[in-house]
Coordinates of N, CA, C and O in Angstrom, one line a residue:
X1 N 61.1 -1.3 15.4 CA 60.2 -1.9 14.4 C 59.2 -2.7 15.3 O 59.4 -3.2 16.4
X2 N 57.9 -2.7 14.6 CA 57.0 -3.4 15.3 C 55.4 -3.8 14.6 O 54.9 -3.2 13.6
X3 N 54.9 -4.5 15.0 CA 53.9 -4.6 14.0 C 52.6 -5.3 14.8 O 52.9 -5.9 15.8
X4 N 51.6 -5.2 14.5 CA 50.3 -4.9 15.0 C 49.8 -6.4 15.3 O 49.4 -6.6 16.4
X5 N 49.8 -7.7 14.2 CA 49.5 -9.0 14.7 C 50.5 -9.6 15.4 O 51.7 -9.2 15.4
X6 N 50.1 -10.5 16.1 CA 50.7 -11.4 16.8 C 51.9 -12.2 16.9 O 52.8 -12.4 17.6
X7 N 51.3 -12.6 15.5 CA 52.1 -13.7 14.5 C 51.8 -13.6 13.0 O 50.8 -13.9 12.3
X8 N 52.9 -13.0 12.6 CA 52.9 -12.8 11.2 C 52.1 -13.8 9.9 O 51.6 -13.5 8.8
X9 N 52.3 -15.0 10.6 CA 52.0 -16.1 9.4 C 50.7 -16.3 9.8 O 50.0 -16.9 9.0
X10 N 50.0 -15.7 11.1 CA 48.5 -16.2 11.6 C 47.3 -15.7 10.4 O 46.2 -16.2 10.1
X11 N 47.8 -14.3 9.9 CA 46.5 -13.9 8.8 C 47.2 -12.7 7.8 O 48.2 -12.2 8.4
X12 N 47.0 -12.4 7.2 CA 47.2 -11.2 6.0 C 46.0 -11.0 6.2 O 45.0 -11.8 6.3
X13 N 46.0 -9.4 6.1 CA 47.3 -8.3 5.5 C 48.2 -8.6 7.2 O 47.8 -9.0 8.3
X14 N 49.3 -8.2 6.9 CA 50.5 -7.5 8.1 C 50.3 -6.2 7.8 O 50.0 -5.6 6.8
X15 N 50.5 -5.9 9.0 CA 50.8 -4.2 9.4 C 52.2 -4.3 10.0 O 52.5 -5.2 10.9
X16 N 52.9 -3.5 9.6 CA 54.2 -3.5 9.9 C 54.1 -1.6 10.3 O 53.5 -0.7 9.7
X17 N 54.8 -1.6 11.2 CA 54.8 0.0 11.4 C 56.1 0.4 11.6 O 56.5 0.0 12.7
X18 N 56.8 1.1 11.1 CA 58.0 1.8 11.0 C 58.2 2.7 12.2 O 57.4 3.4 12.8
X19 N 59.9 2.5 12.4 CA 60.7 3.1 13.6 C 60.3 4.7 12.6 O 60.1 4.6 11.4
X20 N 60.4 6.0 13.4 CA 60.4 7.0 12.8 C 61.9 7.7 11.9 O 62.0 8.7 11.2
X21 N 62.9 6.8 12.1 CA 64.4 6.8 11.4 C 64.3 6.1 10.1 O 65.0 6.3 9.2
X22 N 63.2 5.1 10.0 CA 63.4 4.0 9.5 C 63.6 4.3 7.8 O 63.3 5.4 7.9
X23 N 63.9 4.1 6.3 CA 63.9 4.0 5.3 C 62.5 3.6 5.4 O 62.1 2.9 6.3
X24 N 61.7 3.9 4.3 CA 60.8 3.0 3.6 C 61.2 2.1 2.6 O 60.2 1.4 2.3
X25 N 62.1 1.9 2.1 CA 62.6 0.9 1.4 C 63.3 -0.4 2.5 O 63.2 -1.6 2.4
X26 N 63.8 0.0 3.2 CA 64.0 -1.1 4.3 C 62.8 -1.7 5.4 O 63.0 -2.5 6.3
X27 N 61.4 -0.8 5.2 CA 60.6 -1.3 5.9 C 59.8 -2.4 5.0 O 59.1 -3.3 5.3
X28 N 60.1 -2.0 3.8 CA 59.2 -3.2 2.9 C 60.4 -4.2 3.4 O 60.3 -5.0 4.4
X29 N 61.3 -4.2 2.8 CA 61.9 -5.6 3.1 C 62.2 -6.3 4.6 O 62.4 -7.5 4.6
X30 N 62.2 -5.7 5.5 CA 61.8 -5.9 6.8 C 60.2 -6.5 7.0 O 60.0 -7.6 7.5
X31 N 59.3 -5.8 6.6 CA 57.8 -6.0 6.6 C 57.7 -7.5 5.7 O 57.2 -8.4 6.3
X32 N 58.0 -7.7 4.5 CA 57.5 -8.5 3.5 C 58.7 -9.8 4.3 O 58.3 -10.9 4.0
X33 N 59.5 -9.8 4.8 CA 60.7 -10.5 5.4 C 59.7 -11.2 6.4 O 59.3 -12.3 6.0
X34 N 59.2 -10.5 7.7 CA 58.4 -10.9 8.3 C 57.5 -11.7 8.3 O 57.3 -12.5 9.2
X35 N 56.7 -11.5 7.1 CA 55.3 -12.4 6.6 C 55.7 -13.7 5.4 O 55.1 -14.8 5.2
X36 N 56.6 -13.4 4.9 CA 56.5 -14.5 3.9 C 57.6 -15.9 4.4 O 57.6 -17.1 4.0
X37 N 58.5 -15.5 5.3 CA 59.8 -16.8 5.7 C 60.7 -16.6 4.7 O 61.2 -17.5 4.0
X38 N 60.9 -15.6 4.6 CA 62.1 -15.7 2.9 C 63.3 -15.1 4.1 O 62.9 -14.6 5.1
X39 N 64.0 -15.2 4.0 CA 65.3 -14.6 4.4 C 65.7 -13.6 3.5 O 65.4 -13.7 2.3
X40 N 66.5 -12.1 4.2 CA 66.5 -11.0 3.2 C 67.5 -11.1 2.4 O 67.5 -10.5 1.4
X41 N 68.7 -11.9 2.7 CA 69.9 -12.1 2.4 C 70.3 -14.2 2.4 O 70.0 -15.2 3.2
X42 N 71.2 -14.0 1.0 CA 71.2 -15.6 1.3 C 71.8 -16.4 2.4 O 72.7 -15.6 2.8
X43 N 71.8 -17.4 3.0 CA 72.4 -17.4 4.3 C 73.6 -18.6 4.2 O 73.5 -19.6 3.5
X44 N 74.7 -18.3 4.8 CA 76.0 -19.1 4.6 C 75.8 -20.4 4.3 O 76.7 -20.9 3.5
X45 N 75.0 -21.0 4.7 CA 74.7 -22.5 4.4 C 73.6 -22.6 3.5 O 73.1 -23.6 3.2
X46 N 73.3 -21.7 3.2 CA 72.7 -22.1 1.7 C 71.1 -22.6 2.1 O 70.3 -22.7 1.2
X47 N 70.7 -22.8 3.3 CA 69.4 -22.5 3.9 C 68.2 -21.8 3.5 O 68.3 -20.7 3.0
X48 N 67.1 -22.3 3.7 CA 66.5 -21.1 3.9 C 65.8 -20.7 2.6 O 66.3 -21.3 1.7
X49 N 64.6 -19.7 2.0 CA 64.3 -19.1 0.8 C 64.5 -17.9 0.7 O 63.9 -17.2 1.5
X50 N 65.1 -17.4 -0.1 CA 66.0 -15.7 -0.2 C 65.0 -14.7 -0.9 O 64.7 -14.6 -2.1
X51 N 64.7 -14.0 -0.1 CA 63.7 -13.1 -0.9 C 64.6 -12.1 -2.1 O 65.7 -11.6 -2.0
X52 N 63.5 -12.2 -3.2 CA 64.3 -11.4 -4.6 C 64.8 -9.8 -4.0 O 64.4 -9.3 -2.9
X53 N 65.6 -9.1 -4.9 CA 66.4 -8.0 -4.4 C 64.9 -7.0 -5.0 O 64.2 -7.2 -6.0
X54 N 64.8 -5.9 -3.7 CA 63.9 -4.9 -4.0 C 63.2 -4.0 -5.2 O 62.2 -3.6 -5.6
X55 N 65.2 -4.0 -5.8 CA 65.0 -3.3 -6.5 C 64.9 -4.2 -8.0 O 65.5 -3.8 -9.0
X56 N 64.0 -5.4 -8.1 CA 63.7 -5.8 -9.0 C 62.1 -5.5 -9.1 O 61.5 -5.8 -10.1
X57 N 61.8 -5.1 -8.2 CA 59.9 -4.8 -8.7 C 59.9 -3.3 -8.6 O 59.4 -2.8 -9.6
X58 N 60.6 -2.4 -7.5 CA 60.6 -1.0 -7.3 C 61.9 -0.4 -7.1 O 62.7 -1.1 -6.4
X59 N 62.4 0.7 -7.5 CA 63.4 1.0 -7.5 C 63.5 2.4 -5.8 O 63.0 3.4 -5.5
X60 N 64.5 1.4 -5.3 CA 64.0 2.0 -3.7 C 64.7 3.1 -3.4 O 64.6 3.8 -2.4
X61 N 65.5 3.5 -4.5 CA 65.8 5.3 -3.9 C 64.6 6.3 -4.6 O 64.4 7.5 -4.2
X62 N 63.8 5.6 -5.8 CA 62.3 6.5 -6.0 C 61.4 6.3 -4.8 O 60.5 7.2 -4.4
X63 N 61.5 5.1 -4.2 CA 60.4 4.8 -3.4 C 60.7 5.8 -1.9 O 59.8 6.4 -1.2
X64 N 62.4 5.9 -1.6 CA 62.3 7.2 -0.2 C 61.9 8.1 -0.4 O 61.2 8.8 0.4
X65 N 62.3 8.6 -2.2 CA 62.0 9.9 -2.8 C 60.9 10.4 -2.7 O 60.5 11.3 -2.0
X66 N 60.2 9.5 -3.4 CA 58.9 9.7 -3.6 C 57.8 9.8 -2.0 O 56.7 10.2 -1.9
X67 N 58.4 9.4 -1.2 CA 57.6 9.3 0.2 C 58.3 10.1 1.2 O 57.7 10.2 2.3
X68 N 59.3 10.6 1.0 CA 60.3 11.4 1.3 C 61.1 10.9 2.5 O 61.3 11.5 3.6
X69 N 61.7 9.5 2.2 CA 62.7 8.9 2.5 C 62.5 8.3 4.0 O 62.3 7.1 4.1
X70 N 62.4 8.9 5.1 CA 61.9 8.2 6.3 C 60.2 8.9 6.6 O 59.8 9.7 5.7
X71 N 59.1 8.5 7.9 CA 58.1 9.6 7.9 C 58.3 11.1 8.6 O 57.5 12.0 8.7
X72 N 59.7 11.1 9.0 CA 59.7 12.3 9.9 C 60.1 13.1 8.9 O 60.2 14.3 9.2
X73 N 60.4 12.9 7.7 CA 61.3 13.7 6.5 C 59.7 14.8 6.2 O 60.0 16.0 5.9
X74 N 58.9 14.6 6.3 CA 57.4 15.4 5.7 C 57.3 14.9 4.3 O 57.7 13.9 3.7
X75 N 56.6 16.0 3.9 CA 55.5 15.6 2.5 C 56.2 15.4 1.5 O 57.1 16.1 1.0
X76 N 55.7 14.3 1.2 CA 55.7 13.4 -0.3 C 54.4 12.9 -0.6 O 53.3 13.4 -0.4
X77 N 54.6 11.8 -1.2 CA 53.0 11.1 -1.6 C 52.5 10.3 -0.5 O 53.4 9.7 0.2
X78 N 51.5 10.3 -0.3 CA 50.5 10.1 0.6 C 50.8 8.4 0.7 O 50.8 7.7 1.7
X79 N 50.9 8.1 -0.6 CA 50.7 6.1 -0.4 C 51.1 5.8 -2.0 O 50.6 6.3 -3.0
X80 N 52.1 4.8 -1.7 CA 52.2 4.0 -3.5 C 51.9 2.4 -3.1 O 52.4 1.8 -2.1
X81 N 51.3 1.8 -3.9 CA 51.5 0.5 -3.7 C 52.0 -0.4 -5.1 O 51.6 -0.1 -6.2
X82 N 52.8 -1.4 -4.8 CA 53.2 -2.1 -6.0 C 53.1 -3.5 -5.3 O 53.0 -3.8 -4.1
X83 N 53.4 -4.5 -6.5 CA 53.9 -6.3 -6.4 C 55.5 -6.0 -6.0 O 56.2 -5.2 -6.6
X84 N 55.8 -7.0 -4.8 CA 56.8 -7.8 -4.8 C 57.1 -9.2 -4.6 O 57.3 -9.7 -3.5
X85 N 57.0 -9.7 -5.5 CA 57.2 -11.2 -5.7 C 55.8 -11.4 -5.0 O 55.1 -10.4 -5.2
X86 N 55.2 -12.3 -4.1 CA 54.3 -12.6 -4.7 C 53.2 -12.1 -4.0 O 52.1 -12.6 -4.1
X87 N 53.5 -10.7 -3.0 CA 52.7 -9.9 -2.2 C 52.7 -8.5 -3.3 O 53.4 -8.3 -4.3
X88 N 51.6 -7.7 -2.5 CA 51.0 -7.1 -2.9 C 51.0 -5.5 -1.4 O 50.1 -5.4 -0.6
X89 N 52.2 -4.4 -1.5 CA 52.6 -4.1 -0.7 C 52.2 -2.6 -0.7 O 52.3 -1.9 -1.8
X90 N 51.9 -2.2 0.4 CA 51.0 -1.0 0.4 C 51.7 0.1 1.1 O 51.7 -0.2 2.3
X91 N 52.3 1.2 1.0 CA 53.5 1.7 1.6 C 53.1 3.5 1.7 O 53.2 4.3 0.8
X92 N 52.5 4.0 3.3 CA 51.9 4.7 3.4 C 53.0 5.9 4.3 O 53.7 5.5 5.2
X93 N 53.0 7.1 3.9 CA 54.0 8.1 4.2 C 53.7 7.9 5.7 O 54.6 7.4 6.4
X94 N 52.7 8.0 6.3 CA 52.7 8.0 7.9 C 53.2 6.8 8.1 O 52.5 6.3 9.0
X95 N 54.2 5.8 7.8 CA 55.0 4.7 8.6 C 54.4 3.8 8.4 O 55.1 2.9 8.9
X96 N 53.2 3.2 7.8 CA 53.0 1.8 8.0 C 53.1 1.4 6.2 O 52.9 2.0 5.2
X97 N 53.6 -0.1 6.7 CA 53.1 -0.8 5.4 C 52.3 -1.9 5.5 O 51.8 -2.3 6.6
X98 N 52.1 -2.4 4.7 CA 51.0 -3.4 5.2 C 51.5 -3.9 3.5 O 51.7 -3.3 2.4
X99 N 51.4 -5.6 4.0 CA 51.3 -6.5 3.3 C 50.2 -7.6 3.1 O 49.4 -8.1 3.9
X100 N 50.4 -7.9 1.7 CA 49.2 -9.2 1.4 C 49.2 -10.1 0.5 O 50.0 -9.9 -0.4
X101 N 48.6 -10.8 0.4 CA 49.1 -11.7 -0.7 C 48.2 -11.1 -2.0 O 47.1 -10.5 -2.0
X102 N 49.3 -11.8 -3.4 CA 48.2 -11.3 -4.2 C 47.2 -12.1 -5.1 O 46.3 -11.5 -5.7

């Protein structure tokens, strides 16, 4: 995993660019994890701001589907973008996603 700015919190959009194994459904939440300070998962002590479950804005076995699950899988759709909670997430078959506020 790796991504193009510096410092996540320095400017939107993020570019987040995906391992070539990677899910596209775990790179949004990896990517949007990154930029906003939410934690993906609640944390034992109760810490922290827990980002909402994926599959309440997109449902992420359409979203592999539809992009055809990692980028080395080949052709699917070129790019979908939707809201998750309060970004605006852009999710492109060649590996990157890029986040922003909306």
């Amino acid at each position: 995993m790796s991504s193009r700015n510096t410092s996540p919190f320095d400017a939107l959009p993020f570019d987040y660019e995906m391992e070539p194994a990677e899910r596209f459904s775990e790179a949004v939440v990896s990517a949007v994890t990154a930029v906003s300070g939410y934690e993906p998962v609640a944390l034992p002590d109760g810490d922290g701001r827990v980002l909402p479950p994926l599959y309440d804005f997109v449902d992420p076995d359409a979203l592999d589907t539809l992009l055809g699950r990692t980028p080395d899988d080949g052709p699917g759709a070129d790019r979908l973008r939707f809201d998750y909670d309060e970004f605006e997430v852009t999710v492109e078959a060649a590996g990157t996603v890029r986040v922003r506020t909306r």
